[in-house]
Coordinates of C-alpha atoms and ligand atoms in Angstrom, one line a residue:
M1 CA -76.8 -19.3 -13.0
G2 CA -73.6 -17.9 -11.8
K3 CA -70.5 -19.0 -13.0
T4 CA -69.0 -20.2 -9.8
I5 CA -72.2 -22.4 -9.1
R6 CA -72.0 -24.0 -12.5
I7 CA -68.3 -24.8 -12.0
L8 CA -69.1 -26.2 -8.5
L9 CA -72.2 -28.2 -10.0
A10 CA -69.6 -29.5 -12.9
T11 CA -67.2 -30.4 -10.1
I12 CA -69.7 -32.3 -8.0
F13 CA -70.8 -34.3 -11.1
F14 CA -67.3 -35.2 -12.0
V15 CA -66.7 -36.4 -8.5
A16 CA -70.0 -38.2 -8.6
V17 CA -69.4 -40.1 -11.7
S18 CA -65.7 -40.7 -11.3
A19 CA -65.9 -41.9 -7.8
E20 CA -64.7 -45.3 -8.7
Q21 CA -62.1 -44.0 -11.2
Y22 CA -58.6 -45.1 -10.3
Y23 CA -55.4 -44.6 -12.3
L24 CA -52.4 -46.9 -12.3
I25 CA -49.5 -44.5 -12.5
T26 CA -45.9 -45.7 -13.0
V27 CA -43.0 -43.5 -11.9
K28 CA -39.3 -43.6 -12.3
V29 CA -37.4 -43.2 -9.2
D30 CA -33.8 -42.7 -8.1
S31 CA -32.9 -46.0 -6.7
N32 CA -31.0 -44.6 -3.7
N33 CA -34.1 -42.6 -2.7
V34 CA -36.8 -45.4 -3.2
Q35 CA -37.1 -45.6 0.5
K36 CA -37.5 -41.8 1.1
V37 CA -40.0 -41.4 -1.8
R38 CA -42.1 -44.3 -0.6
E39 CA -42.3 -42.8 2.9
H40 CA -43.1 -39.4 1.7
L41 CA -46.1 -40.6 -0.7
E42 CA -47.2 -43.0 2.2
T43 CA -47.4 -40.5 4.6
K44 CA -49.6 -38.3 2.1
G45 CA -52.0 -41.3 1.8
F46 CA -51.0 -42.8 -1.6
D47 CA -51.3 -46.4 -2.0
I48 CA -48.2 -47.9 -3.5
S49 CA -49.0 -51.1 -5.3
G50 CA -45.7 -52.4 -6.6
Y51 CA -42.0 -51.8 -6.9
N52 CA -39.7 -53.1 -9.7
K53 CA -36.1 -53.0 -8.4
E54 CA -34.7 -53.8 -11.9
T55 CA -36.2 -50.8 -13.6
S56 CA -36.6 -48.7 -10.3
R57 CA -40.2 -48.0 -10.9
L58 CA -42.9 -47.5 -8.5
E59 CA -46.6 -48.3 -9.4
I60 CA -49.1 -46.0 -7.4
I61 CA -52.7 -46.6 -7.6
T62 CA -54.9 -43.5 -7.0
S63 CA -58.0 -41.7 -7.8
T64 CA -56.4 -38.3 -7.4
P65 CA -53.6 -38.0 -10.3
R66 CA -53.4 -34.4 -9.9
F67 CA -52.3 -34.5 -6.1
L68 CA -49.5 -37.0 -7.2
E69 CA -48.3 -34.4 -9.9
K70 CA -47.9 -32.0 -7.1
E71 CA -45.9 -34.3 -5.0
C72 CA -43.8 -35.1 -7.9
S73 CA -42.9 -31.5 -8.5
I74 CA -42.2 -31.3 -4.3
L75 CA -39.8 -34.4 -4.5
Q76 CA -38.0 -32.9 -7.7
S77 CA -37.4 -29.6 -5.9
R78 CA -35.6 -31.5 -3.3
G79 CA -33.4 -33.0 -5.7
M80 CA -35.0 -36.5 -6.2
T81 CA -35.4 -38.2 -9.5
F82 CA -39.2 -38.7 -9.6
A83 CA -40.8 -38.7 -13.2
I84 CA -44.2 -39.9 -14.1
D85 CA -43.7 -42.5 -16.8
E86 CA -47.2 -43.7 -17.8
I87 CA -50.9 -43.2 -16.4
I88 CA -53.4 -45.8 -17.3
S89 CA -57.1 -45.2 -16.2
S90 CA -59.0 -48.1 -14.6
E91 CA -61.6 -47.7 -17.5
S92 CA -59.2 -48.6 -20.1
Y93 CA -57.2 -51.1 -17.8
N94 CA -60.4 -53.1 -17.0
S95 CA -61.7 -53.0 -20.7
Y96 CA -58.0 -54.3 -21.8
H97 CA -58.5 -57.3 -19.3
A98 CA -62.2 -57.6 -20.4
K99 CA -61.2 -58.7 -23.8
R100 CA -58.5 -61.0 -22.9
E101 CA -60.5 -62.6 -20.3
Q102 CA -60.2 -66.1 -22.0
A103 CA -56.3 -66.1 -21.6
E104 CA -56.5 -65.1 -18.0
S105 CA -55.4 -67.9 -15.6
Y106 CA -55.8 -66.3 -12.4
Y107 CA -58.3 -67.9 -10.0
G108 CA -61.4 -66.1 -8.6
P109 CA -62.8 -67.3 -4.9
E110 CA -64.7 -70.2 -6.4
E111 CA -61.9 -71.8 -8.5
T112 CA -59.5 -71.5 -5.4
L113 CA -61.9 -73.5 -3.3
Q114 CA -62.2 -76.0 -6.0
E115 CA -58.4 -76.4 -6.0
L116 CA -58.4 -76.7 -2.3
Q117 CA -61.1 -79.6 -2.5
Q118 CA -59.2 -81.2 -5.4
L119 CA -55.9 -81.3 -2.9
E120 CA -58.2 -82.9 -0.4
K121 CA -59.4 -85.3 -2.8
T122 CA -55.9 -86.4 -4.1
Y123 CA -54.2 -86.7 -0.6
P124 CA -57.2 -87.5 1.9
K125 CA -54.7 -88.9 4.5
W126 CA -52.8 -85.6 4.4
A127 CA -55.0 -82.8 3.5
K128 CA -58.5 -81.5 4.7
V129 CA -60.2 -78.3 3.8
F130 CA -61.9 -76.3 6.5
N131 CA -64.7 -73.6 6.0
L132 CA -63.1 -71.1 8.7
N133 CA -65.9 -68.9 9.2
E134 CA -68.1 -72.0 10.3
W135 CA -65.5 -73.8 12.1
L136 CA -64.5 -70.8 14.1
G137 CA -68.0 -70.0 14.8
L138 CA -68.1 -66.5 13.0
G139 CA -70.6 -65.1 10.4
N140 CA -69.9 -64.8 6.6
T141 CA -68.5 -61.8 4.9
V142 CA -70.9 -59.0 3.7
E143 CA -71.4 -60.8 0.4
G144 CA -72.1 -64.1 2.2
R145 CA -68.5 -65.7 1.5
S146 CA -66.5 -67.7 3.9
L147 CA -62.5 -68.0 4.2
Y148 CA -61.0 -71.6 3.6
A149 CA -58.1 -73.2 4.7
L150 CA -56.4 -76.4 3.8
Q151 CA -54.7 -78.2 6.7
V152 CA -51.7 -80.5 5.7
S153 CA -50.5 -82.8 8.2
S154 CA -51.0 -86.2 9.4
N155 CA -54.5 -86.7 10.8
P156 CA -55.6 -83.6 8.7
D157 CA -59.0 -83.3 10.4
L158 CA -57.7 -82.8 14.0
L159 CA -55.9 -80.0 15.4
E160 CA -53.0 -81.9 17.2
D161 CA -50.3 -80.8 19.8
E162 CA -47.5 -80.3 17.3
A163 CA -45.7 -77.1 15.7
K164 CA -47.4 -75.1 13.1
I165 CA -46.9 -72.8 10.0
V166 CA -49.6 -70.7 8.4
I167 CA -49.3 -69.6 4.7
I168 CA -51.7 -66.7 3.9
G169 CA -52.5 -64.9 0.8
Q170 CA -54.7 -62.1 -0.8
H171 CA -55.5 -59.7 1.9
H172 CA -55.6 -57.1 -0.9
A173 CA -58.1 -58.1 -3.6
R174 CA -56.1 -57.0 -6.7
E175 CA -53.0 -59.1 -5.7
L176 CA -53.8 -61.9 -8.0
M177 CA -50.3 -63.7 -7.6
T178 CA -50.8 -64.1 -4.0
H179 CA -53.6 -66.9 -3.6
H180 CA -51.6 -68.8 -6.4
A181 CA -48.4 -68.6 -4.4
V182 CA -50.3 -70.2 -1.3
L183 CA -52.1 -72.7 -3.6
D184 CA -49.0 -73.7 -5.5
S185 CA -47.1 -73.9 -2.1
A186 CA -49.6 -76.4 -0.9
K187 CA -49.6 -78.5 -4.1
D188 CA -45.9 -78.5 -4.2
Y189 CA -45.5 -79.8 -0.7
L190 CA -48.0 -82.5 -1.1
Q191 CA -46.6 -83.7 -4.4
R192 CA -43.0 -83.8 -3.1
A193 CA -44.0 -85.7 0.0
Q194 CA -46.1 -88.2 -2.2
Q195 CA -42.7 -88.6 -4.2
G196 CA -41.0 -89.5 -0.9
E197 CA -38.9 -86.4 -0.1
A198 CA -37.6 -87.4 3.3
K199 CA -37.6 -84.0 5.0
L200 CA -41.3 -83.2 3.9
L201 CA -42.6 -86.7 4.8
S202 CA -41.1 -86.0 8.3
A203 CA -42.7 -82.3 8.3
I204 CA -46.1 -83.9 7.6
E205 CA -45.8 -86.3 10.4
N206 CA -44.3 -83.9 13.2
S207 CA -46.1 -80.6 12.3
A208 CA -49.2 -78.8 10.6
V209 CA -49.2 -76.4 7.8
W210 CA -52.2 -74.3 7.3
F211 CA -52.7 -72.9 3.9
V212 CA -55.3 -69.9 3.7
P213 CA -55.1 -68.6 0.0
V214 CA -57.9 -66.0 0.2
V215 CA -58.4 -63.6 3.1
N216 CA -60.7 -61.3 0.9
P217 CA -62.9 -63.3 -1.2
D218 CA -65.6 -60.6 -1.5
G219 CA -62.8 -58.2 -2.9
L220 CA -61.4 -60.9 -5.2
A221 CA -64.7 -61.4 -6.7
Y222 CA -65.1 -57.7 -7.3
V223 CA -61.8 -57.5 -8.9
F224 CA -63.0 -59.9 -11.8
S225 CA -66.5 -58.5 -12.0
N226 CA -65.9 -54.7 -11.7
E227 CA -62.6 -53.2 -11.0
R228 CA -59.3 -54.8 -11.6
M229 CA -57.5 -52.2 -9.4
W230 CA -59.6 -52.8 -6.2
R231 CA -57.8 -53.4 -3.1
K232 CA -60.0 -53.5 0.3
N233 CA -63.1 -55.7 1.1
R234 CA -66.6 -54.7 0.3
T235 CA -68.0 -53.4 3.5
R236 CA -70.2 -50.3 3.1
N237 CA -68.7 -47.6 5.4
N238 CA -70.8 -45.1 7.1
D239 CA -69.7 -42.4 4.7
G240 CA -71.3 -44.4 1.8
S241 CA -67.9 -45.4 0.5
H242 CA -66.9 -49.1 0.2
G243 CA -64.1 -51.3 1.8
V244 CA -61.9 -51.4 4.6
D245 CA -58.2 -52.4 4.1
I246 CA -58.1 -55.6 5.9
N247 CA -54.6 -55.2 6.3
R248 CA -54.8 -52.0 8.3
N249 CA -57.6 -53.5 10.6
Y250 CA -55.7 -56.0 12.8
S251 CA -56.0 -55.0 16.6
F252 CA -52.4 -55.3 17.8
K253 CA -51.1 -51.6 17.6
W254 CA -54.2 -50.7 15.2
G255 CA -53.7 -47.2 13.7
A256 CA -50.4 -46.6 15.6
C257 CA -48.1 -45.4 12.9
G258 CA -47.5 -45.6 9.0
S259 CA -49.9 -45.5 6.1
N260 CA -53.3 -46.0 7.3
S261 CA -56.4 -43.7 7.4
S262 CA -59.4 -42.9 9.3
S263 CA -61.4 -41.8 5.9
G264 CA -63.6 -44.5 4.4
S265 CA -62.8 -43.5 0.8
S266 CA -59.1 -44.1 1.5
Q267 CA -57.3 -47.2 -0.1
V268 CA -55.8 -47.6 3.5
F269 CA -58.9 -47.1 5.6
K270 CA -58.1 -48.9 8.7
G271 CA -61.9 -49.5 9.6
P272 CA -64.4 -47.9 12.3
S273 CA -62.7 -49.9 15.1
A274 CA -60.0 -52.5 15.6
Q275 CA -60.7 -55.8 14.1
S276 CA -64.3 -54.6 12.9
E277 CA -64.1 -56.9 9.8
I278 CA -65.1 -60.5 9.6
E279 CA -62.0 -61.3 7.7
T280 CA -59.7 -60.1 10.3
K281 CA -61.7 -61.7 13.1
V282 CA -61.4 -65.1 11.3
M283 CA -57.7 -64.8 11.0
D284 CA -57.3 -63.7 14.4
R285 CA -59.3 -66.3 16.0
L286 CA -57.6 -69.0 13.6
N287 CA -54.1 -68.1 15.0
A288 CA -55.3 -67.8 18.5
K289 CA -56.2 -71.6 18.3
L290 CA -53.1 -72.5 16.3
Q291 CA -50.6 -70.3 18.0
A292 CA -48.4 -70.9 14.8
Q293 CA -44.7 -70.6 15.2
Y294 CA -44.1 -69.1 11.8
I295 CA -46.2 -67.2 9.4
I296 CA -45.9 -66.0 5.8
S297 CA -48.4 -63.5 4.4
Y298 CA -48.2 -63.0 0.5
H299 CA -48.7 -59.5 -0.9
S300 CA -47.5 -57.9 -4.3
S301 CA -45.3 -56.4 -5.5
G302 CA -41.4 -55.6 -4.8
D303 CA -39.4 -58.8 -4.2
E304 CA -39.1 -57.7 -0.6
V305 CA -39.3 -59.2 3.0
L306 CA -41.2 -56.8 5.1
Y307 CA -40.6 -56.8 9.0
P308 CA -42.8 -55.1 11.9
Y309 CA -42.3 -52.8 14.5
R310 CA -42.2 -49.6 12.2
C311 CA -43.1 -47.9 15.6
G312 CA -42.7 -49.3 19.1
F313 CA -40.1 -51.6 20.7
M314 CA -39.6 -55.3 19.6
A315 CA -38.3 -57.2 22.4
E316 CA -37.2 -60.4 20.8
A317 CA -35.6 -58.7 17.6
N318 CA -32.4 -60.7 17.5
V319 CA -34.2 -64.0 16.9
Y320 CA -36.7 -62.6 14.5
N321 CA -34.0 -60.4 12.4
D322 CA -31.9 -63.6 12.3
V323 CA -34.5 -65.7 10.6
R324 CA -35.5 -62.6 8.5
D325 CA -32.1 -62.0 7.2
R326 CA -31.4 -65.6 6.2
L327 CA -34.9 -65.8 4.5
A328 CA -34.3 -62.7 2.4
R329 CA -30.9 -64.1 1.2
H330 CA -32.4 -67.4 0.6
I331 CA -34.8 -66.2 -1.8
G332 CA -32.8 -63.0 -3.1
F333 CA -35.3 -60.5 -1.6
G334 CA -34.6 -57.1 -0.4
K335 CA -35.8 -56.0 3.1
R336 CA -37.8 -53.1 4.3
F337 CA -40.1 -51.9 7.1
A338 CA -43.8 -52.6 6.9
S339 CA -45.8 -49.9 5.4
S340 CA -48.2 -49.4 8.6
S341 CA -49.2 -51.0 11.8
G342 CA -52.5 -53.0 11.7
E343 CA -51.3 -55.5 9.4
D344 CA -51.5 -59.2 10.1
F345 CA -48.0 -60.2 10.6
E346 CA -47.3 -57.6 13.3
H347 CA -50.5 -58.8 14.9
H348 CA -49.7 -62.6 14.9
Y349 CA -46.2 -61.9 16.3
G350 CA -47.5 -59.5 19.0
M351 CA -50.4 -61.5 20.2
Y352 CA -49.4 -65.1 19.5
G353 CA -45.5 -65.0 19.2
S354 CA -45.6 -66.1 15.5
I355 CA -42.4 -65.3 13.8
S356 CA -44.2 -63.7 10.8
F357 CA -43.2 -62.1 7.6
L358 CA -44.8 -60.2 4.9
L359 CA -43.4 -61.1 1.5
E360 CA -44.0 -58.8 -1.5
I361 CA -43.6 -61.2 -4.5
G362 CA -43.0 -60.2 -8.0
S363 CA -42.0 -56.8 -9.5
S364 CA -45.5 -55.8 -10.8
F365 CA -49.0 -56.0 -9.3
Q366 CA -50.8 -57.9 -12.1
P367 CA -48.2 -59.4 -14.4
S368 CA -49.2 -62.1 -17.0
F369 CA -49.9 -65.5 -15.4
S370 CA -46.7 -67.1 -17.4
T371 CA -44.7 -64.2 -15.6
Y372 CA -45.9 -65.4 -12.3
R373 CA -45.4 -68.8 -13.0
N374 CA -41.8 -68.4 -14.7
R375 CA -40.4 -65.6 -12.7
V376 CA -42.2 -65.4 -9.4
W377 CA -43.0 -68.9 -8.4
P378 CA -39.5 -70.1 -8.4
N379 CA -38.7 -67.9 -5.5
V380 CA -42.1 -68.7 -3.6
Q381 CA -41.3 -72.3 -4.1
K382 CA -38.3 -72.0 -1.8
V383 CA -40.1 -70.2 1.1
L384 CA -41.9 -73.3 2.9
P385 CA -39.2 -75.7 2.6
F386 CA -36.9 -73.0 4.4
M387 CA -39.5 -72.2 7.2
L388 CA -40.0 -76.0 7.6
D389 CA -36.1 -76.2 8.3
E390 CA -36.7 -73.5 10.8
L391 CA -39.6 -75.2 12.5
A392 CA -37.3 -78.3 12.9
K393 CA -34.7 -76.2 14.9
P394 CA -34.9 -76.5 18.8
H395 CA -37.8 -74.7 20.3
V396 CA -38.5 -74.7 24.1
H397 CA -41.8 -76.6 24.6
I398 CA -43.8 -75.7 27.6
K399 CA -46.8 -77.7 28.6
V400 CA -49.2 -76.6 31.3
M401 CA -51.7 -78.9 33.1
D402 CA -53.9 -79.0 35.8
K403 CA -52.2 -80.9 38.6
N404 CA -55.2 -83.1 39.8
T405 CA -57.0 -83.6 36.5
G406 CA -54.2 -83.3 34.1
K407 CA -56.4 -81.0 31.9
P408 CA -54.4 -78.9 29.7
L409 CA -54.5 -75.2 30.6
A410 CA -54.1 -72.1 28.3
A411 CA -52.1 -70.2 30.9
S412 CA -50.1 -67.0 30.1
L413 CA -46.4 -67.1 30.2
N414 CA -44.0 -64.3 31.0
M415 CA -40.2 -64.2 31.0
A416 CA -38.4 -62.0 33.2
E417 CA -35.5 -61.6 30.6
I418 CA -37.9 -60.7 27.7
N419 CA -38.8 -57.1 28.2
F420 CA -42.1 -56.7 26.1
K421 CA -43.3 -53.1 26.0
E422 CA -46.4 -53.2 23.5
Q423 CA -48.6 -55.4 25.3
E424 CA -47.6 -58.3 23.7
Q425 CA -49.0 -61.8 25.0
R426 CA -47.8 -65.3 25.1
T427 CA -50.2 -68.0 26.1
A428 CA -50.4 -71.7 25.8
D429 CA -52.8 -73.1 23.3
E430 CA -55.8 -75.4 24.1
H431 CA -53.3 -78.4 24.5
G432 CA -51.8 -76.4 27.1
S433 CA -48.5 -76.0 24.7
Y434 CA -46.3 -73.1 23.7
R435 CA -43.3 -73.5 21.7
W436 CA -40.9 -70.6 22.0
R437 CA -37.6 -70.0 19.8
L438 CA -35.4 -68.5 22.2
V439 CA -31.8 -67.5 22.1
P440 CA -29.8 -70.2 24.2
G441 CA -29.6 -69.1 28.1
K442 CA -31.3 -69.1 31.2
Y443 CA -34.8 -67.6 31.5
N444 CA -37.1 -67.0 34.5
L445 CA -40.4 -68.1 33.4
T446 CA -44.0 -67.2 35.3
I447 CA -46.8 -69.1 34.6
K448 CA -50.3 -67.6 35.4
M449 CA -53.9 -68.7 34.9
A450 CA -56.9 -67.3 36.6
K451 CA -58.3 -69.5 39.8
Y452 CA -54.8 -71.2 39.9
K453 CA -51.6 -70.6 42.0
E454 CA -48.9 -68.6 40.1
Q455 CA -45.8 -70.6 39.5
K456 CA -42.1 -69.8 38.7
I457 CA -39.7 -72.1 36.7
I458 CA -36.3 -71.8 35.1
I459 CA -35.9 -72.3 31.3
Q460 CA -32.4 -73.6 30.2
A461 CA -32.8 -72.8 26.4
G462 CA -30.2 -74.6 24.3
Q463 CA -30.0 -77.5 26.9
K464 CA -33.3 -78.8 27.7
S465 CA -36.4 -78.5 25.3
N466 CA -39.4 -80.0 27.3
Y467 CA -41.0 -78.3 30.3
F468 CA -44.1 -79.7 32.0
V469 CA -45.8 -77.4 34.5
E470 CA -48.5 -78.6 36.8
L471 CA -50.8 -75.8 38.3
E472 CA -52.7 -76.1 41.4
K473 CA -56.0 -74.4 42.3
Ligands
ZN501 ZN1 -50.9 -56.0 -0.4

């Protein structure tokens, strides 16, 4: 056998057995250049799993450490501090965690569901568990699981005509703090309301909060059974690889810019088509129904608030940025652009007008549970009360009905003064309602519905809040 062929075979064998071997690499970066380094690596397809701003270190998970070494020398030649600190293979990382399994307190998908059911049992007047796949008429995940939500509101088994918030966790399998952030937020809300905290009692009465702790149950199960560094779902791709990055798969501006890939083996594979995955379909259909005013989507790590429109024009940036800046200050987080388009929070804003933020919590992707509890949760705990305060601020409430029957109409709404350029949509919900946070002023609203005559009205935001619109056929 020729030498070249032997080397080739050895290479193929190495690639085949090490197909699922990952490396967690910690690099020291110059704090002034974190953004530049991050963007450079994301453009090269690297999966940055976390950022610790105190030590100025990035965590990168990759199956190709050699390529990272190459990028390391490129960045150094451009005068940036970029030094590899530590490389841990997933083999040693997994066996380390297998040994201390008893001490682990992070939940898998089953324990998370049990916790939701426990909350429903403890607070039956205020909390109700929904199997979202079933409720929304969609099939299960590839491994036969469902996504679950807890609605917290008065009459929690009904979808009432009231303002809404959605709190979401765990798009990325290995981000183990994020479903706890959602569960703990629900628990804290219910406990404090029970203890009589007036603001929270009034929020339960006048609004609904939907908690969806685990968007990626198959991936989460796989983290505990096989691979602690797993990120995507468990779809089998056409090229034989596994997993779509659910948070690159949403349809609004799918694949438009940032770190996403068309290659199945990539950590940021955007999927074969927009919203190809059952997990993204469920979350899209949920918010199509809820039309939430505010959404928080938890990821880890970085202690950062991420904002959308990395590319494209954001028409209502003044309203959005005001809430974003105050939220970041309130919890002591930094701010940066989203890594990519096709992420959930940009989708929910674009398609439904939900003012949505991605929060990267903590300073490493899998700290000990006590670090989550003592260092990360105290910041997370402030988020929902802040969002409830925002929800209580004036919103223009437009309600559209059929003039003859009084039936609510899911009409489409268009303000002449708000110049959308990315095919954003604003549509009334199944109650015919839409709640819009607007800068005070005068707006010309056009209301359209198939088979009905179009209608135009004037909105005086800041002066009058409720507008009833009756459409005629
Ligand atoms: Zn993430």
